[in-house]
Tab-separated table of C-alpha atoms in Angstrom:
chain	number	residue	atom	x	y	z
A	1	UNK	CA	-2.295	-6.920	27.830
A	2	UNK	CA	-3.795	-4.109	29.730
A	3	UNK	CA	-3.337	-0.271	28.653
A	4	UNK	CA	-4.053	2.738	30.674
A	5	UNK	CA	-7.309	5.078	30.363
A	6	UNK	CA	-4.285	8.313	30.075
A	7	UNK	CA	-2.623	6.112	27.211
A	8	UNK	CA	-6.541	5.615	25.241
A	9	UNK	CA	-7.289	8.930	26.002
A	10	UNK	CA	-4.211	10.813	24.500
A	11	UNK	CA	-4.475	8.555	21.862
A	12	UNK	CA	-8.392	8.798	20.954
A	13	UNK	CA	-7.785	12.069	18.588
A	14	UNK	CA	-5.475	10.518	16.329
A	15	UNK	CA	-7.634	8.251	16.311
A	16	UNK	CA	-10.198	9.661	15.309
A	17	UNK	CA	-9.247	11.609	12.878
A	18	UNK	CA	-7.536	8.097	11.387
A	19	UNK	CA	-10.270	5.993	11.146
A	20	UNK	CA	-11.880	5.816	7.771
A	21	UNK	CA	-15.063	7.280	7.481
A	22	UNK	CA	-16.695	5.611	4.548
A	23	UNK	CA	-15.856	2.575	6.658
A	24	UNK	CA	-17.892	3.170	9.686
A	25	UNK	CA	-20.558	4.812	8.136
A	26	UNK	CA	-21.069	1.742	5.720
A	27	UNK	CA	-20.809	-0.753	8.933
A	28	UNK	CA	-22.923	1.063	11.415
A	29	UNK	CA	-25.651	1.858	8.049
A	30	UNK	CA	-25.803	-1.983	8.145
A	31	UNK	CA	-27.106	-2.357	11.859
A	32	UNK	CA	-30.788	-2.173	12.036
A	33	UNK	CA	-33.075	-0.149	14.196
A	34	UNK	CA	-32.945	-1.675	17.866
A	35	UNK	CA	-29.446	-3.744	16.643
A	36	UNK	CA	-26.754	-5.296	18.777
A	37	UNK	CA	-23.303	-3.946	18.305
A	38	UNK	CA	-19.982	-5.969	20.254
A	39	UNK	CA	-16.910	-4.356	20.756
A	40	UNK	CA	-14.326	-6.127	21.244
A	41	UNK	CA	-11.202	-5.124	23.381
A	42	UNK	CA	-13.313	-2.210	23.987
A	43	UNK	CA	-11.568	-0.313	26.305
A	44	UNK	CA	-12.500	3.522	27.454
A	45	UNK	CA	-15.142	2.771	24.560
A	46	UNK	CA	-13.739	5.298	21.829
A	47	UNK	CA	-14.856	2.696	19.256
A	48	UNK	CA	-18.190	2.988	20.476
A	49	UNK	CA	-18.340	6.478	20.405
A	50	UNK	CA	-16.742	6.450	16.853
A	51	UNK	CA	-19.801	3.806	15.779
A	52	UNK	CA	-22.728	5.581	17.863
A	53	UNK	CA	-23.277	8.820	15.639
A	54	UNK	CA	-24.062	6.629	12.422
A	55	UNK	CA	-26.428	4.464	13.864
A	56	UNK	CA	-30.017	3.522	13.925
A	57	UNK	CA	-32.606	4.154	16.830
A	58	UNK	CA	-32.458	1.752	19.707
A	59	UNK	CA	-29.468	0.817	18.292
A	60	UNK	CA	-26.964	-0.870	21.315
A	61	UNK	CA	-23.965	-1.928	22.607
A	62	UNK	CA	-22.099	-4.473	24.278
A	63	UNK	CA	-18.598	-3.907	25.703
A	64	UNK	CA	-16.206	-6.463	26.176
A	65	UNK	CA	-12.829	-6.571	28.297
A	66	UNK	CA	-10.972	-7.682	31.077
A	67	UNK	CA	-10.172	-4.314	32.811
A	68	UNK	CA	-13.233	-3.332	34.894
A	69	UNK	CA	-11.971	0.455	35.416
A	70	UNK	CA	-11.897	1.207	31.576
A	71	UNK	CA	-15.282	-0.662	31.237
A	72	UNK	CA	-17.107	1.399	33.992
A	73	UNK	CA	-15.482	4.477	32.475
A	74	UNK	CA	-16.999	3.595	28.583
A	75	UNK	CA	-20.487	3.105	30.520
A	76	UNK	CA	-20.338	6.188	32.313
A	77	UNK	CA	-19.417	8.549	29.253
A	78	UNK	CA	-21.749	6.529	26.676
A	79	UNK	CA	-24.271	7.937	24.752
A	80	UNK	CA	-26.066	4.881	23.627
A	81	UNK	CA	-27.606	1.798	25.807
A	82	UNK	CA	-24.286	-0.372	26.706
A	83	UNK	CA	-23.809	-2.908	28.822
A	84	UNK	CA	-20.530	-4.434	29.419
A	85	UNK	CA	-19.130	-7.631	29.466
A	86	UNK	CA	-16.178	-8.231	31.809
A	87	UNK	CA	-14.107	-11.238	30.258
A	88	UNK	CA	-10.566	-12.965	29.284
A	89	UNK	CA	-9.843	-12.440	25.225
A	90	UNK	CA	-6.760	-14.631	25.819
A	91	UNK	CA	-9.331	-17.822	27.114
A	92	UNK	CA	-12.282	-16.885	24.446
A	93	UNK	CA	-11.998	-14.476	21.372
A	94	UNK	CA	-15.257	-14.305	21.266
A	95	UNK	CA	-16.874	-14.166	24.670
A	96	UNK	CA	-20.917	-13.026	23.449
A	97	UNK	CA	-23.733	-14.877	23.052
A	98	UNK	CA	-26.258	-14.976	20.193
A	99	UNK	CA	-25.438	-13.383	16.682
A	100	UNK	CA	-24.746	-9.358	17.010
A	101	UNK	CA	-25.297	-7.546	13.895
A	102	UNK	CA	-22.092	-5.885	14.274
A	103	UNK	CA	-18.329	-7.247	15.395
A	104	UNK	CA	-16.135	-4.362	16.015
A	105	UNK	CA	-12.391	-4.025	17.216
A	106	UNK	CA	-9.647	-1.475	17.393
A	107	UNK	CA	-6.012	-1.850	17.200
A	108	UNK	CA	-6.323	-5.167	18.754
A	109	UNK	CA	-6.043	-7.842	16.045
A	110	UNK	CA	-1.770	-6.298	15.782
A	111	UNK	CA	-1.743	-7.833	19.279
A	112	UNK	CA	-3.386	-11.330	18.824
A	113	UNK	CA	-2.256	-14.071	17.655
A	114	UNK	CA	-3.351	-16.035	14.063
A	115	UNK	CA	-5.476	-18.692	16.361
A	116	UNK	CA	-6.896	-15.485	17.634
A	117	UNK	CA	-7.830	-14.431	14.498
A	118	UNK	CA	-9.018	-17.861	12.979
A	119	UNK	CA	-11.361	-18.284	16.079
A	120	UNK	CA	-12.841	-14.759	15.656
A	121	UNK	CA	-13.377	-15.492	12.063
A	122	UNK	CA	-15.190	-19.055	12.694
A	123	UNK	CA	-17.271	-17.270	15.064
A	124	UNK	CA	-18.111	-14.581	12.723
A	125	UNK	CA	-18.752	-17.043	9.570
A	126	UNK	CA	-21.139	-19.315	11.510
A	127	UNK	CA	-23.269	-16.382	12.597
A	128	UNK	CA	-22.978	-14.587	9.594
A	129	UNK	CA	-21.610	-11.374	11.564
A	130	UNK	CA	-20.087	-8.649	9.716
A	131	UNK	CA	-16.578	-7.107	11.301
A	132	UNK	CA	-15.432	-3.873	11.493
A	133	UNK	CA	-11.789	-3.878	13.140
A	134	UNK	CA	-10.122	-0.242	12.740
A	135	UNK	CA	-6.695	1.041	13.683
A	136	UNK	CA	-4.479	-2.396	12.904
A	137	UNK	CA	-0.865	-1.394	12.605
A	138	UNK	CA	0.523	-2.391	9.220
A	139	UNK	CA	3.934	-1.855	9.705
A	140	UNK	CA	4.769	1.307	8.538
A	141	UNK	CA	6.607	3.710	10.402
A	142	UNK	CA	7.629	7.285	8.374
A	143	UNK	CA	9.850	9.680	10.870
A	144	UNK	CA	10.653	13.040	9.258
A	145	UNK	CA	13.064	14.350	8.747
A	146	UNK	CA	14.233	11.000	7.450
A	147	UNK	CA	17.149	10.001	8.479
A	148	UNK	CA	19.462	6.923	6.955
A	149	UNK	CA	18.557	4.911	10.659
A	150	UNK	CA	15.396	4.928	10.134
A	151	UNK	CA	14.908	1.891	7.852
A	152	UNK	CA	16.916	-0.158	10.859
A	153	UNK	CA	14.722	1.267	13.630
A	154	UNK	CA	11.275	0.370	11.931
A	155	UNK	CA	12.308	-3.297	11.006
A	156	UNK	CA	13.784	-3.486	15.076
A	157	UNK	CA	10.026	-2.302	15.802
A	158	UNK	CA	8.295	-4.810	13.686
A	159	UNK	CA	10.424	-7.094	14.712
A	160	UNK	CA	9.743	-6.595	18.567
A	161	UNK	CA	5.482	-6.530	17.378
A	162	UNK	CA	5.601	-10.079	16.115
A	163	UNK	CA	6.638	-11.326	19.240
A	164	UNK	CA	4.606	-12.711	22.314
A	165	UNK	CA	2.264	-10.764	24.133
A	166	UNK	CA	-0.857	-11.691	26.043
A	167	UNK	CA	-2.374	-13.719	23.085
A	168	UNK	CA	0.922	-15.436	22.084
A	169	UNK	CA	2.715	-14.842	19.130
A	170	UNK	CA	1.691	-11.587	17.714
A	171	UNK	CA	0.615	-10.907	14.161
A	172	UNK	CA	2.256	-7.310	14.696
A	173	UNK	CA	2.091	-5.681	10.933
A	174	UNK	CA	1.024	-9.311	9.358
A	175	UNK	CA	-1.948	-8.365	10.882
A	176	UNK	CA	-4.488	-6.980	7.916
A	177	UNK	CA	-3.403	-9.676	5.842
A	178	UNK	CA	-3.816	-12.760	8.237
A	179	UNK	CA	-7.503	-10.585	8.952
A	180	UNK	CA	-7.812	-10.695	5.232
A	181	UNK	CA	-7.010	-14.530	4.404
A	182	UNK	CA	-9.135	-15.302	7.480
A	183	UNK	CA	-12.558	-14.189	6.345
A	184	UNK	CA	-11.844	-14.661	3.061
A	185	UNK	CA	-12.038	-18.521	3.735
A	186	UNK	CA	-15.168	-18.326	4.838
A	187	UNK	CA	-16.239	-16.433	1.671
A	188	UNK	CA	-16.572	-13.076	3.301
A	189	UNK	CA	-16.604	-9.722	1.337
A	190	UNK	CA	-13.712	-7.400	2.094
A	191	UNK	CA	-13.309	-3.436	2.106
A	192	UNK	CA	-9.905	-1.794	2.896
A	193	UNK	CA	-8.335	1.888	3.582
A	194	UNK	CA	-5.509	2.833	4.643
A	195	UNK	CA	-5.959	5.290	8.594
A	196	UNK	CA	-2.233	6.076	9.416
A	197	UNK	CA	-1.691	8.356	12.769
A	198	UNK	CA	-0.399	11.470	11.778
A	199	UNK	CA	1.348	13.262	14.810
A	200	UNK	CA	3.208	16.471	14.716
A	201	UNK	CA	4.959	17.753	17.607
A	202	UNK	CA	2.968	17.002	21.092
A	203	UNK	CA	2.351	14.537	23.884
A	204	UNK	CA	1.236	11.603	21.536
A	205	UNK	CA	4.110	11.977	19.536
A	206	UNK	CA	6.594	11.945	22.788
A	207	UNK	CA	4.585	8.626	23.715
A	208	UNK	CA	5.169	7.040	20.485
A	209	UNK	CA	8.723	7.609	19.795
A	210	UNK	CA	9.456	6.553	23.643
A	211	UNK	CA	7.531	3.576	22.698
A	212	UNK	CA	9.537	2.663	19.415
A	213	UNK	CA	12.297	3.811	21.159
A	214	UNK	CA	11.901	0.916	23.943
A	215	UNK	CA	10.954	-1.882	21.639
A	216	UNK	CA	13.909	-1.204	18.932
A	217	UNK	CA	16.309	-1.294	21.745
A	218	UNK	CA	15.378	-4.508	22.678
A	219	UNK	CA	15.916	-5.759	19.268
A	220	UNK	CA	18.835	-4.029	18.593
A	221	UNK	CA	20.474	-2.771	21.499
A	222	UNK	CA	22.290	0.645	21.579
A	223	UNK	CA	22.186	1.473	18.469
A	224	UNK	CA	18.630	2.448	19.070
A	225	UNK	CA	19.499	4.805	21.637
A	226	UNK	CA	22.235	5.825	18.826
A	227	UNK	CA	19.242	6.883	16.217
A	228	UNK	CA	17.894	8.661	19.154
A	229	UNK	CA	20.782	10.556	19.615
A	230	UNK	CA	20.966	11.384	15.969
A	231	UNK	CA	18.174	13.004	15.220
A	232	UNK	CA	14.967	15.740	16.537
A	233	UNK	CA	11.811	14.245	15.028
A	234	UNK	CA	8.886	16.587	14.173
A	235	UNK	CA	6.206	14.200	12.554
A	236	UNK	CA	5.355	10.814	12.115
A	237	UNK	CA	2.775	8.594	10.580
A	238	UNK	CA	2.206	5.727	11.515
A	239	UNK	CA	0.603	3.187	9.272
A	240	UNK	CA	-2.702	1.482	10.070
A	241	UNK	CA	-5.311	-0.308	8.345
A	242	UNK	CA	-9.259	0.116	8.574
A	243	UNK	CA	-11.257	-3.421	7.410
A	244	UNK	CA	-14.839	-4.429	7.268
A	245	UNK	CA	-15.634	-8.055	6.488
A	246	UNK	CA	-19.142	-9.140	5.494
A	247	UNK	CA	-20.908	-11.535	4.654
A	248	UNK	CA	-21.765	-12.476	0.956
């Protein structure tokens, strides 16, 4: 699955001001001075640029993904020593060598399947690599004004998230749990919080109603397009979860 830099970059401030703080700060205050952090999926590199501020001296990174154009754009705009890593998440979740001192991921793990996630967390337990994956939709959708449809569009939407993509069968809103029972089979320590989108009236908010908008009506046909037609929408959340796994 492939998303454009316009879609990462009208998404990176919600994103930002999402992601949980106390989170990031605790996973980048574990990465020593002259450390190696990974990013998964890593796209434009927002995640890297979320990570970056909080960490030590000589502290670097390594970008993976399998669209060139967003990786060249991460390296040009980065403010820390990155290389990048051009590779196929569907043929090896974890495409690095050696042990980094950091694994980090955003709002990919919704999108992969639970072999996906075992392998990552196999990889991660023999190395002993902490995780950080931030922005994994949860499954909660709140439109306001509420409206009596709503209930039906949101459970059309999760519906259409658990079904294949790129990596197969999609977790979708199972997500945080299946990243949850993962690591915590291999004994790993877990810390939680909650980083919904919230989106008033703009172009984010256009993009992410068209978007529920498309994958409800292929669950449920016209009576998607009926909600539509029922209601003007002026702010949503959308409900995501922020996890860092580590070692004990």
């Amino acid at each position: 699955m492939s998303f454009s830099a316009d879609w990462l970059a009208l998404r990176e401030p919600a994103d930002a001001a999402a992601r949980a703080q106390t989170l990031i700060k605790a996973a980048a205050g574990a990465v020593p001075e002259g450390g190696r952090v990974v990013d998964l999926g890593a796209g434009r590199g927002a995640t890297m640029r979320a990570l970056a501020p909080h960490l030590a001296p000589g502290a670097t990174f390594e970008l993976i993904d399998h669209d060139a154009a967003l990786l060249a754009e991460a390296a040009r705009i980065a403010t820390r020593p990155v290389t990048t890593h051009l590779a196929d998440l569907r043929e090896n979740p974890a495409p690095f060598t050696g042990a980094p001192d950091l694994l980090s991921a955003s709002a990919l793990f919704d999108l992969a399947s639970a072999a996906f996630v075992e392998t990552v967390a196999a990889r991660c337990a023999a190395d002993r690599i902490p995780l950080l994956s931030l922005l994994t939709y949860d499954g909660v959708l709140k439109f306001a004004p509420a409206h009596p449809m709503d209930a039906m569009v949101t459970g059309a939407f999760n519906t259409h998230q658990r079904r294949t993509k790129s990596f197969g069968p999609a977790l979708g809103p199972g997500a945080p749990a299946a990243l949850h029972d993962a690591f915590a089979a291999h004994g790993f320590i877990a810390k939680t919080e909650a980083s919904p989108w919230r989106l008033d009236p703009g172009p984010l908010l256009d993009a992410a109603l068209a978007g529920i908008l498309s994958a409800a009506r292929e669950v449920i046909g016209a009576a998607a397009d009926d909600w539509a037609r029922a209601r003007t929408i002026t702010h949503l959340v959308v409900g995501h979860r922020d996890q860092l796994f580590v070692p004990a």
